[in-house]
Amino acid sequence: MPDPTDSGRRRVAYVLPVYDEADGLAAFHAALVEATAQRPDLDYEFVYVDDGSRDESLERLLGLRADDPRVTVLSLSRNFGHQLAVTAGLDLVAEEGLADAVVVMDTDLQDPPRVSLEMIAMWERGVDVVYGQRRTRRDTFFKRTTAFAFYWTLSRLASIEIPRNVGDFRLMDRQVVAEVARYREHGRFLRGIVAHVGFRQEALLFDRDERRAGESGYPLRKMLSFAGHGILGFSTAPLRLISRLGIAISLLSVLMALYVVYVRVFQPDQTVPGWAFLAVGMFMLGGIQLIMMGVIGMYLGRVYIEAQDRPLYSLALVARDGPVPSGPSTPAPRRPRDLTDTDRGAPR
Ligand code: UDP
Ligand code: MG
């Protein structure tokens, strides 16, 4: 939510990951500048993050910076992947308090810059996170079906609700950015983290365009690992599956035992000596082993959750007198000056 009491102009930062986009960058920046020019009452910061591009993207970005002082360029030492490139940009904005709101968008013109202005308008009406939801997607049949399967699995397994057909195109209030910056997990699934953080989140439907120049930086291998992060990062359901399976097999072994006894008593001529013992024992042992693995799974799940070391909670508001305690991991957000006994967004 924009702070209505803040004097001065509101600042919006764009975090823009770039990987081998040299051919399209100039057109992208021109479109972005043109779109943002519709709202001259805001100050803009364009944070481009070069994710170890192999082409001339970095030179082009430095060229953009030479012409436009609002451009900041970060360059990662190698290709770390889209999620980490965006994280690097968000970290910079959060650390330096560069903006009141941050827009994350792709630099291949698939996320149209003019849509970000609609996001800004929604933010000004009090929405903390505006996520771009694809009304249509002009992707291949393969991409559409895999995406559908992924979102379906995710929504069944994940411990929180992660909206469907939503990429990383979104606007976040600085309060949300400060919270996201506290999530330091390595296997990052940013849209899940943003959903996990909470606050007032709303969708904005838009039509996703086709990529203008260059190629998708998401080959199947990267897509699969990304889907893995999404599911494993927000669910320990696969671990719990083990013990369910174990219980099912153990129950089956009881039925099996009954059947074996039945055969032994009523059709003794059909049984091989020792068969009953072996058959029942096999199922019983299998079931017990799986249950025990499930027990290990439950502890492992807990260890995993602890290892992720996520914030326990995020505060949206603190209404009290006196100073608000702030956690050690993040700098406290700047306090609004004119709210008498109300403070917003102090972590921990
Ligand atoms: N990107 C990145 N690092 C990568 C791959 C992609 O920073 O390793 C950037 C890319 O420049 C683009 C955005 O992330 O701005 C989305 O990537 P892409 O368009 O390739 O993904 P798709 O739209 O095909 O899912
Ligand atoms: Mg793209």
mmCIF file of C-alpha atoms and ligand atoms in Angstrom:
data_model
loop_
_atom_site.group_PDB
_atom_site.id
_atom_site.type_symbol
_atom_site.label_atom_id
_atom_site.label_comp_id
_atom_site.label_asym_id
_atom_site.label_seq_id
_atom_site.Cartn_x
_atom_site.Cartn_y
_atom_site.Cartn_z
ATOM 1 C CA MET A 1 0.000 0.000 0.000
ATOM 2 C CA PRO A 2 1.417 3.413 -0.823
ATOM 3 C CA ASP A 3 1.921 5.532 2.203
ATOM 4 C CA PRO A 4 -0.454 8.474 1.886
ATOM 5 C CA THR A 5 1.419 10.516 4.475
ATOM 6 C CA ASP A 6 4.786 10.333 2.768
ATOM 7 C CA SER A 7 5.691 13.711 1.431
ATOM 8 C CA GLY A 8 7.398 13.881 -1.919
ATOM 9 C CA ARG A 9 7.086 11.738 -4.956
ATOM 10 C CA ARG A 10 6.476 8.026 -4.944
ATOM 11 C CA ARG A 11 9.160 5.858 -6.395
ATOM 12 C CA VAL A 12 8.625 2.750 -8.450
ATOM 13 C CA ALA A 13 11.504 0.424 -9.242
ATOM 14 C CA TYR A 14 11.510 -2.113 -12.055
ATOM 15 C CA VAL A 15 13.546 -5.276 -11.564
ATOM 16 C CA LEU A 16 14.422 -6.629 -14.991
ATOM 17 C CA PRO A 17 16.301 -9.920 -15.451
ATOM 18 C CA VAL A 18 18.256 -10.192 -18.671
ATOM 19 C CA TYR A 19 19.729 -13.321 -20.203
ATOM 20 C CA ASP A 20 20.921 -13.178 -23.792
ATOM 21 C CA GLU A 21 18.446 -10.494 -24.772
ATOM 22 C CA ALA A 22 20.827 -8.219 -26.715
ATOM 23 C CA ASP A 23 18.592 -8.083 -29.791
ATOM 24 C CA GLY A 24 15.470 -7.011 -27.996
ATOM 25 C CA LEU A 25 16.778 -4.797 -25.204
ATOM 26 C CA ALA A 26 16.647 -1.426 -26.970
ATOM 27 C CA ALA A 27 13.045 -2.023 -28.059
ATOM 28 C CA PHE A 28 12.146 -3.192 -24.578
ATOM 29 C CA HIS A 29 13.647 -0.183 -22.835
ATOM 30 C CA ALA A 30 11.986 2.182 -25.316
ATOM 31 C CA ALA A 31 8.603 0.548 -24.654
ATOM 32 C CA LEU A 32 9.164 0.742 -20.911
ATOM 33 C CA VAL A 33 10.165 4.410 -21.024
ATOM 34 C CA GLU A 34 7.188 5.202 -23.218
ATOM 35 C CA ALA A 35 4.772 3.414 -20.896
ATOM 36 C CA THR A 36 6.142 4.946 -17.713
ATOM 37 C CA ALA A 37 6.067 8.420 -19.289
ATOM 38 C CA GLN A 38 2.280 8.263 -18.912
ATOM 39 C CA ARG A 39 2.763 8.756 -15.193
ATOM 40 C CA PRO A 40 5.262 11.601 -14.891
ATOM 41 C CA ASP A 41 4.197 12.138 -11.272
ATOM 42 C CA LEU A 42 6.175 9.049 -10.234
ATOM 43 C CA ASP A 43 9.932 8.569 -10.032
ATOM 44 C CA TYR A 44 11.341 5.488 -11.685
ATOM 45 C CA GLU A 45 14.347 3.288 -11.206
ATOM 46 C CA PHE A 46 15.134 0.601 -13.779
ATOM 47 C CA VAL A 47 17.248 -2.132 -12.229
ATOM 48 C CA TYR A 48 18.508 -4.437 -14.968
ATOM 49 C CA VAL A 49 20.154 -7.638 -13.792
ATOM 50 C CA ASP A 50 22.366 -9.293 -16.372
ATOM 51 C CA ASP A 51 22.307 -12.994 -15.553
ATOM 52 C CA GLY A 52 25.677 -13.901 -17.054
ATOM 53 C CA SER A 53 24.582 -13.314 -20.645
ATOM 54 C CA ARG A 54 26.848 -14.735 -23.327
ATOM 55 C CA ASP A 55 25.936 -12.107 -25.911
ATOM 56 C CA GLU A 56 26.348 -8.311 -25.834
ATOM 57 C CA SER A 57 23.477 -7.762 -23.388
ATOM 58 C CA LEU A 58 25.765 -6.269 -20.738
ATOM 59 C CA GLU A 59 27.303 -3.756 -23.171
ATOM 60 C CA ARG A 60 23.841 -2.781 -24.353
ATOM 61 C CA LEU A 61 22.699 -2.315 -20.758
ATOM 62 C CA LEU A 62 25.659 -0.102 -19.935
ATOM 63 C CA GLY A 63 24.787 1.834 -23.087
ATOM 64 C CA LEU A 64 21.238 2.326 -21.781
ATOM 65 C CA ARG A 65 22.662 3.538 -18.504
ATOM 66 C CA ALA A 66 24.841 6.082 -20.277
ATOM 67 C CA ASP A 67 21.708 7.601 -21.833
ATOM 68 C CA ASP A 68 19.340 7.274 -18.915
ATOM 69 C CA PRO A 69 20.539 7.873 -15.345
ATOM 70 C CA ARG A 70 17.510 6.032 -13.973
ATOM 71 C CA VAL A 71 19.031 2.788 -15.216
ATOM 72 C CA THR A 72 20.977 0.658 -12.743
ATOM 73 C CA VAL A 73 22.877 -2.360 -14.032
ATOM 74 C CA LEU A 74 23.816 -5.391 -11.972
ATOM 75 C CA SER A 75 25.804 -8.146 -13.600
ATOM 76 C CA LEU A 76 25.974 -11.606 -12.077
ATOM 77 C CA SER A 77 29.290 -13.410 -12.372
ATOM 78 C CA ARG A 78 27.704 -16.284 -14.304
ATOM 79 C CA ASN A 79 24.272 -17.565 -15.237
ATOM 80 C CA PHE A 80 22.474 -18.167 -11.951
ATOM 81 C CA GLY A 81 19.002 -18.476 -13.439
ATOM 82 C CA HIS A 82 16.014 -16.206 -13.617
ATOM 83 C CA GLN A 83 14.874 -16.633 -10.003
ATOM 84 C CA LEU A 84 18.237 -15.645 -8.563
ATOM 85 C CA ALA A 85 18.647 -12.775 -11.008
ATOM 86 C CA VAL A 86 15.324 -11.364 -9.818
ATOM 87 C CA THR A 87 16.366 -11.988 -6.203
ATOM 88 C CA ALA A 88 19.572 -9.998 -6.730
ATOM 89 C CA GLY A 89 17.527 -7.067 -8.036
ATOM 90 C CA LEU A 90 14.992 -7.271 -5.211
ATOM 91 C CA ASP A 91 17.785 -7.437 -2.636
ATOM 92 C CA LEU A 92 19.311 -4.253 -3.985
ATOM 93 C CA VAL A 93 15.972 -2.459 -3.880
ATOM 94 C CA ALA A 94 15.249 -3.728 -0.360
ATOM 95 C CA GLU A 95 18.697 -2.906 1.027
ATOM 96 C CA GLU A 96 18.904 0.562 -0.425
ATOM 97 C CA GLY A 97 15.246 1.404 0.096
ATOM 98 C CA LEU A 98 15.103 2.442 -3.561
ATOM 99 C CA ALA A 99 11.384 2.329 -4.021
ATOM 100 C CA ASP A 100 7.877 2.330 -2.591
ATOM 101 C CA ALA A 101 6.835 -0.360 -5.025
ATOM 102 C CA VAL A 102 8.695 -2.805 -7.218
ATOM 103 C CA VAL A 103 7.602 -4.271 -10.528
ATOM 104 C CA VAL A 104 9.273 -7.490 -11.685
ATOM 105 C CA MET A 105 8.980 -8.206 -15.381
ATOM 106 C CA ASP A 106 10.638 -10.103 -18.234
ATOM 107 C CA THR A 107 12.710 -8.164 -20.710
ATOM 108 C CA ASP A 108 11.549 -9.973 -23.830
ATOM 109 C CA LEU A 109 8.348 -7.897 -24.115
ATOM 110 C CA GLN A 110 6.217 -10.894 -23.178
ATOM 111 C CA ASP A 111 5.061 -8.926 -20.175
ATOM 112 C CA PRO A 112 3.752 -5.711 -21.740
ATOM 113 C CA PRO A 113 5.125 -2.601 -19.963
ATOM 114 C CA ARG A 114 1.797 -0.773 -20.193
ATOM 115 C CA VAL A 115 0.207 -3.456 -17.987
ATOM 116 C CA SER A 116 2.593 -2.467 -15.195
ATOM 117 C CA LEU A 117 0.877 0.933 -15.095
ATOM 118 C CA GLU A 118 -2.432 -0.754 -14.399
ATOM 119 C CA MET A 119 -0.624 -2.583 -11.600
ATOM 120 C CA ILE A 120 0.584 0.728 -10.221
ATOM 121 C CA ALA A 121 -2.984 2.058 -10.284
ATOM 122 C CA MET A 122 -4.173 -0.971 -8.303
ATOM 123 C CA TRP A 123 -1.338 -0.509 -5.836
ATOM 124 C CA GLU A 124 -2.422 3.082 -5.340
ATOM 125 C CA ARG A 125 -5.859 1.777 -4.461
ATOM 126 C CA GLY A 126 -4.296 -0.201 -1.629
ATOM 127 C CA VAL A 127 -3.340 -3.587 -3.031
ATOM 128 C CA ASP A 128 0.042 -4.807 -1.774
ATOM 129 C CA VAL A 129 0.761 -7.413 -4.420
ATOM 130 C CA VAL A 130 -0.655 -7.247 -7.929
ATOM 131 C CA TYR A 131 0.191 -10.364 -9.873
ATOM 132 C CA GLY A 132 -0.219 -10.622 -13.600
ATOM 133 C CA GLN A 133 -2.442 -13.543 -14.450
ATOM 134 C CA ARG A 134 -2.336 -14.758 -18.027
ATOM 135 C CA ARG A 135 -5.734 -14.601 -19.651
ATOM 136 C CA THR A 136 -4.332 -16.156 -22.795
ATOM 137 C CA ARG A 137 -0.974 -17.630 -23.513
ATOM 138 C CA ARG A 138 0.481 -18.011 -26.932
ATOM 139 C CA ASP A 139 2.696 -20.926 -26.171
ATOM 140 C CA THR A 140 3.158 -24.294 -27.773
ATOM 141 C CA PHE A 141 0.789 -27.160 -27.003
ATOM 142 C CA PHE A 142 3.593 -28.870 -25.094
ATOM 143 C CA LYS A 143 4.239 -25.867 -22.863
ATOM 144 C CA ARG A 144 0.544 -25.414 -22.185
ATOM 145 C CA THR A 145 -0.063 -29.037 -21.181
ATOM 146 C CA THR A 146 3.054 -29.304 -19.016
ATOM 147 C CA ALA A 147 2.164 -26.006 -17.350
ATOM 148 C CA PHE A 148 -1.359 -27.279 -16.673
ATOM 149 C CA ALA A 149 -0.084 -30.539 -15.172
ATOM 150 C CA PHE A 150 2.376 -28.630 -13.031
ATOM 151 C CA TYR A 151 -0.148 -26.167 -11.633
ATOM 152 C CA TRP A 152 -2.619 -28.973 -10.985
ATOM 153 C CA THR A 153 -0.068 -30.993 -8.992
ATOM 154 C CA LEU A 154 1.139 -27.920 -7.179
ATOM 155 C CA SER A 155 -2.326 -26.856 -6.095
ATOM 156 C CA ARG A 156 -3.007 -30.341 -4.737
ATOM 157 C CA LEU A 157 0.232 -30.653 -2.823
ATOM 158 C CA ALA A 158 1.354 -27.214 -1.727
ATOM 159 C CA SER A 159 0.716 -26.088 1.822
ATOM 160 C CA ILE A 160 -0.340 -22.635 0.634
ATOM 161 C CA GLU A 161 -2.384 -21.506 -2.302
ATOM 162 C CA ILE A 162 -0.205 -20.480 -5.216
ATOM 163 C CA PRO A 163 -2.255 -18.839 -7.964
ATOM 164 C CA ARG A 164 -2.402 -20.539 -11.356
ATOM 165 C CA ASN A 165 -1.157 -19.173 -14.631
ATOM 166 C CA VAL A 166 0.852 -16.594 -12.830
ATOM 167 C CA GLY A 167 4.458 -15.966 -13.725
ATOM 168 C CA ASP A 168 6.832 -13.614 -12.028
ATOM 169 C CA PHE A 169 5.275 -10.509 -13.564
ATOM 170 C CA ARG A 170 4.025 -8.663 -10.518
ATOM 171 C CA LEU A 171 4.081 -5.506 -8.499
ATOM 172 C CA MET A 172 4.992 -5.620 -4.829
ATOM 173 C CA ASP A 173 4.745 -2.968 -2.181
ATOM 174 C CA ARG A 174 8.079 -2.264 -0.484
ATOM 175 C CA GLN A 175 6.759 -3.866 2.689
ATOM 176 C CA VAL A 176 6.316 -7.109 0.755
ATOM 177 C CA VAL A 177 9.745 -6.774 -0.848
ATOM 178 C CA ALA A 178 11.293 -6.416 2.611
ATOM 179 C CA GLU A 179 9.564 -9.619 3.699
ATOM 180 C CA VAL A 180 10.529 -11.546 0.557
ATOM 181 C CA ALA A 181 14.129 -10.519 1.176
ATOM 182 C CA ARG A 182 14.019 -12.445 4.455
ATOM 183 C CA TYR A 183 13.464 -15.731 2.636
ATOM 184 C CA ARG A 184 16.932 -17.034 1.927
ATOM 185 C CA GLU A 185 16.249 -20.510 0.586
ATOM 186 C CA HIS A 186 18.461 -21.628 -2.283
ATOM 187 C CA GLY A 187 15.945 -23.603 -4.327
ATOM 188 C CA ARG A 188 13.883 -20.538 -5.052
ATOM 189 C CA PHE A 189 10.340 -20.431 -6.283
ATOM 190 C CA LEU A 190 9.618 -16.738 -5.973
ATOM 191 C CA ARG A 191 5.937 -16.798 -6.818
ATOM 192 C CA GLY A 192 5.463 -19.308 -3.995
ATOM 193 C CA ILE A 193 7.441 -17.148 -1.584
ATOM 194 C CA VAL A 194 5.364 -14.093 -2.458
ATOM 195 C CA ALA A 195 2.169 -16.099 -1.912
ATOM 196 C CA HIS A 196 3.609 -17.323 1.404
ATOM 197 C CA VAL A 197 4.348 -13.785 2.589
ATOM 198 C CA GLY A 198 0.667 -12.817 2.534
ATOM 199 C CA PHE A 199 -0.637 -9.212 2.541
ATOM 200 C CA ARG A 200 -3.383 -8.056 0.220
ATOM 201 C CA GLN A 201 -2.850 -9.799 -3.103
ATOM 202 C CA GLU A 202 -4.929 -9.410 -6.234
ATOM 203 C CA ALA A 203 -4.737 -10.654 -9.800
ATOM 204 C CA LEU A 204 -4.665 -8.500 -12.885
ATOM 205 C CA LEU A 205 -5.622 -10.334 -16.067
ATOM 206 C CA PHE A 206 -3.501 -9.650 -19.110
ATOM 207 C CA ASP A 207 -2.723 -11.147 -22.488
ATOM 208 C CA ARG A 208 0.773 -12.471 -22.697
ATOM 209 C CA ASP A 209 2.510 -11.550 -25.920
ATOM 210 C CA GLU A 210 4.909 -13.625 -27.892
ATOM 211 C CA ARG A 211 8.604 -13.260 -27.368
ATOM 212 C CA ARG A 212 9.938 -10.522 -29.666
ATOM 213 C CA ALA A 213 13.558 -11.448 -30.191
ATOM 214 C CA GLY A 214 15.985 -14.105 -29.046
ATOM 215 C CA GLU A 215 15.043 -17.472 -27.551
ATOM 216 C CA SER A 216 13.471 -18.708 -24.369
ATOM 217 C CA GLY A 217 16.077 -19.091 -21.649
ATOM 218 C CA TYR A 218 13.971 -21.872 -20.130
ATOM 219 C CA PRO A 219 14.777 -25.163 -21.814
ATOM 220 C CA LEU A 220 13.007 -28.294 -20.545
ATOM 221 C CA ARG A 221 15.780 -29.117 -18.101
ATOM 222 C CA LYS A 222 15.521 -25.747 -16.349
ATOM 223 C CA MET A 223 11.742 -25.941 -16.429
ATOM 224 C CA LEU A 224 11.726 -29.321 -14.697
ATOM 225 C CA SER A 225 14.115 -28.216 -11.981
ATOM 226 C CA PHE A 226 12.014 -25.091 -11.496
ATOM 227 C CA ALA A 227 8.841 -27.193 -11.170
ATOM 228 C CA GLY A 228 10.717 -29.369 -8.660
ATOM 229 C CA HIS A 229 11.572 -26.337 -6.551
ATOM 230 C CA GLY A 230 7.942 -25.293 -6.632
ATOM 231 C CA ILE A 231 6.615 -28.611 -5.414
ATOM 232 C CA LEU A 232 9.398 -29.667 -3.055
ATOM 233 C CA GLY A 233 9.815 -26.142 -1.688
ATOM 234 C CA PHE A 234 6.203 -25.859 -0.614
ATOM 235 C CA SER A 235 5.198 -29.382 0.229
ATOM 236 C CA THR A 236 6.380 -32.331 2.266
ATOM 237 C CA ALA A 237 3.466 -34.383 0.952
ATOM 238 C CA PRO A 238 5.709 -36.816 -0.986
ATOM 239 C CA LEU A 239 7.366 -37.752 2.314
ATOM 240 C CA ARG A 240 4.044 -38.302 3.988
ATOM 241 C CA LEU A 241 3.030 -40.488 1.086
ATOM 242 C CA ILE A 242 5.523 -43.127 2.248
ATOM 243 C CA SER A 243 3.817 -43.790 5.546
ATOM 244 C CA ARG A 244 0.370 -43.816 3.924
ATOM 245 C CA LEU A 245 1.584 -46.435 1.518
ATOM 246 C CA GLY A 246 3.077 -48.403 4.421
ATOM 247 C CA ILE A 247 -0.172 -48.367 6.330
ATOM 248 C CA ALA A 248 -2.092 -49.483 3.239
ATOM 249 C CA ILE A 249 0.264 -52.395 2.654
ATOM 250 C CA SER A 250 0.154 -53.433 6.311
ATOM 251 C CA LEU A 251 -3.643 -53.506 6.202
ATOM 252 C CA LEU A 252 -3.411 -55.568 3.066
ATOM 253 C CA SER A 253 -1.153 -58.026 4.879
ATOM 254 C CA VAL A 254 -3.807 -58.522 7.548
ATOM 255 C CA LEU A 255 -6.360 -59.379 4.848
ATOM 256 C CA MET A 256 -3.759 -61.649 3.328
ATOM 257 C CA ALA A 257 -3.249 -63.414 6.650
ATOM 258 C CA LEU A 258 -6.983 -64.040 6.943
ATOM 259 C CA TYR A 259 -7.044 -65.470 3.442
ATOM 260 C CA VAL A 260 -4.058 -67.684 4.148
ATOM 261 C CA VAL A 261 -5.613 -69.050 7.315
ATOM 262 C CA TYR A 262 -8.813 -69.670 5.403
ATOM 263 C CA VAL A 263 -7.005 -71.647 2.689
ATOM 264 C CA ARG A 264 -4.985 -73.572 5.281
ATOM 265 C CA VAL A 265 -8.083 -74.635 7.206
ATOM 266 C CA PHE A 266 -10.597 -75.271 4.430
ATOM 267 C CA GLN A 267 -8.440 -76.277 1.482
ATOM 268 C CA PRO A 268 -5.383 -77.833 3.131
ATOM 269 C CA ASP A 269 -4.625 -79.945 0.061
ATOM 270 C CA GLN A 270 -3.894 -76.796 -1.973
ATOM 271 C CA THR A 271 -1.236 -75.292 0.232
ATOM 272 C CA VAL A 272 2.482 -75.721 0.007
ATOM 273 C CA PRO A 273 4.104 -76.129 3.438
ATOM 274 C CA GLY A 274 5.567 -72.854 4.665
ATOM 275 C CA TRP A 275 3.658 -70.802 2.108
ATOM 276 C CA ALA A 276 1.426 -69.077 4.614
ATOM 277 C CA PHE A 277 4.323 -67.984 6.766
ATOM 278 C CA LEU A 278 6.322 -66.645 3.816
ATOM 279 C CA ALA A 279 3.469 -64.851 2.077
ATOM 280 C CA VAL A 280 2.134 -63.094 5.163
ATOM 281 C CA GLY A 281 5.595 -62.342 6.461
ATOM 282 C CA MET A 282 6.617 -60.724 3.209
ATOM 283 C CA PHE A 283 3.699 -58.320 3.153
ATOM 284 C CA MET A 284 3.941 -57.596 6.842
ATOM 285 C CA LEU A 285 7.620 -56.784 6.673
ATOM 286 C CA GLY A 286 7.188 -54.637 3.570
ATOM 287 C CA GLY A 287 4.455 -52.675 5.315
ATOM 288 C CA ILE A 288 6.457 -52.203 8.495
ATOM 289 C CA GLN A 289 9.484 -51.071 6.548
ATOM 290 C CA LEU A 290 7.483 -48.478 4.684
ATOM 291 C CA ILE A 291 5.871 -47.217 7.890
ATOM 292 C CA MET A 292 9.301 -46.858 9.434
ATOM 293 C CA MET A 293 10.580 -45.031 6.385
ATOM 294 C CA GLY A 294 7.567 -42.781 6.721
ATOM 295 C CA VAL A 295 8.595 -42.052 10.313
ATOM 296 C CA ILE A 296 12.021 -41.043 9.065
ATOM 297 C CA GLY A 297 10.247 -39.035 6.365
ATOM 298 C CA MET A 298 8.294 -37.092 8.959
ATOM 299 C CA TYR A 299 11.441 -36.148 10.826
ATOM 300 C CA LEU A 300 13.187 -35.359 7.552
ATOM 301 C CA GLY A 301 10.274 -33.114 6.623
ATOM 302 C CA ARG A 302 10.741 -31.214 9.853
ATOM 303 C CA VAL A 303 14.481 -30.944 9.338
ATOM 304 C CA TYR A 304 13.799 -29.629 5.853
ATOM 305 C CA ILE A 305 11.356 -27.000 7.073
ATOM 306 C CA GLU A 306 13.850 -25.903 9.735
ATOM 307 C CA ALA A 307 16.675 -25.823 7.206
ATOM 308 C CA GLN A 308 14.664 -23.523 4.952
ATOM 309 C CA ASP A 309 14.739 -21.124 7.884
ATOM 310 C CA ARG A 310 11.847 -19.049 6.657
ATOM 311 C CA PRO A 311 10.499 -16.174 8.703
ATOM 312 C CA LEU A 312 8.002 -17.479 11.234
ATOM 313 C CA TYR A 313 5.505 -14.769 10.331
ATOM 314 C CA SER A 314 5.241 -11.397 8.643
ATOM 315 C CA LEU A 315 3.632 -8.397 10.258
ATOM 316 C CA ALA A 316 1.436 -6.090 8.250
ATOM 317 C CA LEU A 317 0.795 -3.595 11.009
ATOM 318 C CA VAL A 318 1.871 -2.747 14.533
ATOM 319 C CA ALA A 319 -0.272 -0.220 16.386
ATOM 320 C CA ARG A 320 1.450 0.766 19.604
ATOM 321 C CA ASP A 321 3.378 3.548 21.332
ATOM 322 C CA GLY A 322 7.105 3.658 21.418
ATOM 323 C CA PRO A 323 9.694 2.058 19.223
ATOM 324 C CA VAL A 324 8.886 -1.065 17.295
ATOM 325 C CA PRO A 325 11.398 -3.865 17.720
ATOM 326 C CA SER A 326 13.036 -4.974 14.539
ATOM 327 C CA GLY A 327 14.537 -8.324 13.742
ATOM 328 C CA PRO A 328 18.247 -8.755 13.219
ATOM 329 C CA SER A 329 17.987 -10.148 9.719
ATOM 330 C CA THR A 330 16.534 -7.162 7.928
ATOM 331 C CA PRO A 331 16.785 -3.439 8.357
ATOM 332 C CA ALA A 332 13.544 -2.006 9.673
ATOM 333 C CA PRO A 333 11.542 -0.334 6.943
ATOM 334 C CA ARG A 334 11.433 3.433 7.087
ATOM 335 C CA ARG A 335 8.706 4.512 9.452
ATOM 336 C CA PRO A 336 5.948 6.733 8.207
ATOM 337 C CA ARG A 337 6.331 10.025 9.986
ATOM 338 C CA ASP A 338 2.829 11.253 10.610
ATOM 339 C CA LEU A 339 1.084 8.216 11.981
ATOM 340 C CA THR A 340 0.711 8.888 15.684
ATOM 341 C CA ASP A 341 0.468 5.521 17.301
ATOM 342 C CA THR A 342 0.498 3.393 14.223
ATOM 343 C CA ASP A 343 3.439 1.820 12.601
ATOM 344 C CA ARG A 344 3.477 -0.474 9.685
ATOM 345 C CA GLY A 345 5.522 -3.392 8.669
ATOM 346 C CA ALA A 346 8.127 -3.906 11.317
ATOM 347 C CA PRO A 347 9.553 -7.355 10.912
ATOM 348 C CA ARG A 348 9.546 -9.734 13.859
HETATM 349 N N1 UDP B 1 16.286 -15.056 -17.762
HETATM 350 C C1 UDP B 1 17.324 -14.923 -16.853
HETATM 351 N N2 UDP B 1 18.147 -15.997 -16.613
HETATM 352 C C2 UDP B 1 17.959 -17.208 -17.207
HETATM 353 C C3 UDP B 1 16.863 -17.349 -18.099
HETATM 354 C C4 UDP B 1 16.048 -16.261 -18.348
HETATM 355 O O1 UDP B 1 17.524 -13.864 -16.285
HETATM 356 O O2 UDP B 1 18.740 -18.121 -16.954
HETATM 357 C C5 UDP B 1 15.412 -13.896 -18.029
HETATM 358 C C6 UDP B 1 15.129 -13.588 -19.483
HETATM 359 O O3 UDP B 1 16.059 -12.671 -20.004
HETATM 360 C C7 UDP B 1 13.731 -13.004 -19.448
HETATM 361 C C8 UDP B 1 13.096 -13.700 -18.258
HETATM 362 O O4 UDP B 1 14.164 -14.196 -17.460
HETATM 363 O O5 UDP B 1 13.739 -11.613 -19.175
HETATM 364 C C9 UDP B 1 12.168 -14.835 -18.679
HETATM 365 O O6 UDP B 1 12.886 -15.797 -19.429
HETATM 366 P P1 UDP B 1 12.320 -16.443 -20.763
HETATM 367 O O7 UDP B 1 11.620 -15.413 -21.574
HETATM 368 O O8 UDP B 1 13.456 -17.127 -21.406
HETATM 369 O O9 UDP B 1 11.293 -17.488 -20.178
HETATM 370 P P2 UDP B 1 9.871 -17.860 -20.797
HETATM 371 O O10 UDP B 1 9.144 -16.573 -21.038
HETATM 372 O O11 UDP B 1 10.157 -18.597 -22.044
HETATM 373 O O12 UDP B 1 9.239 -18.689 -19.718
HETATM 374 MG MG MG B 2 9.813 -15.023 -22.123
#
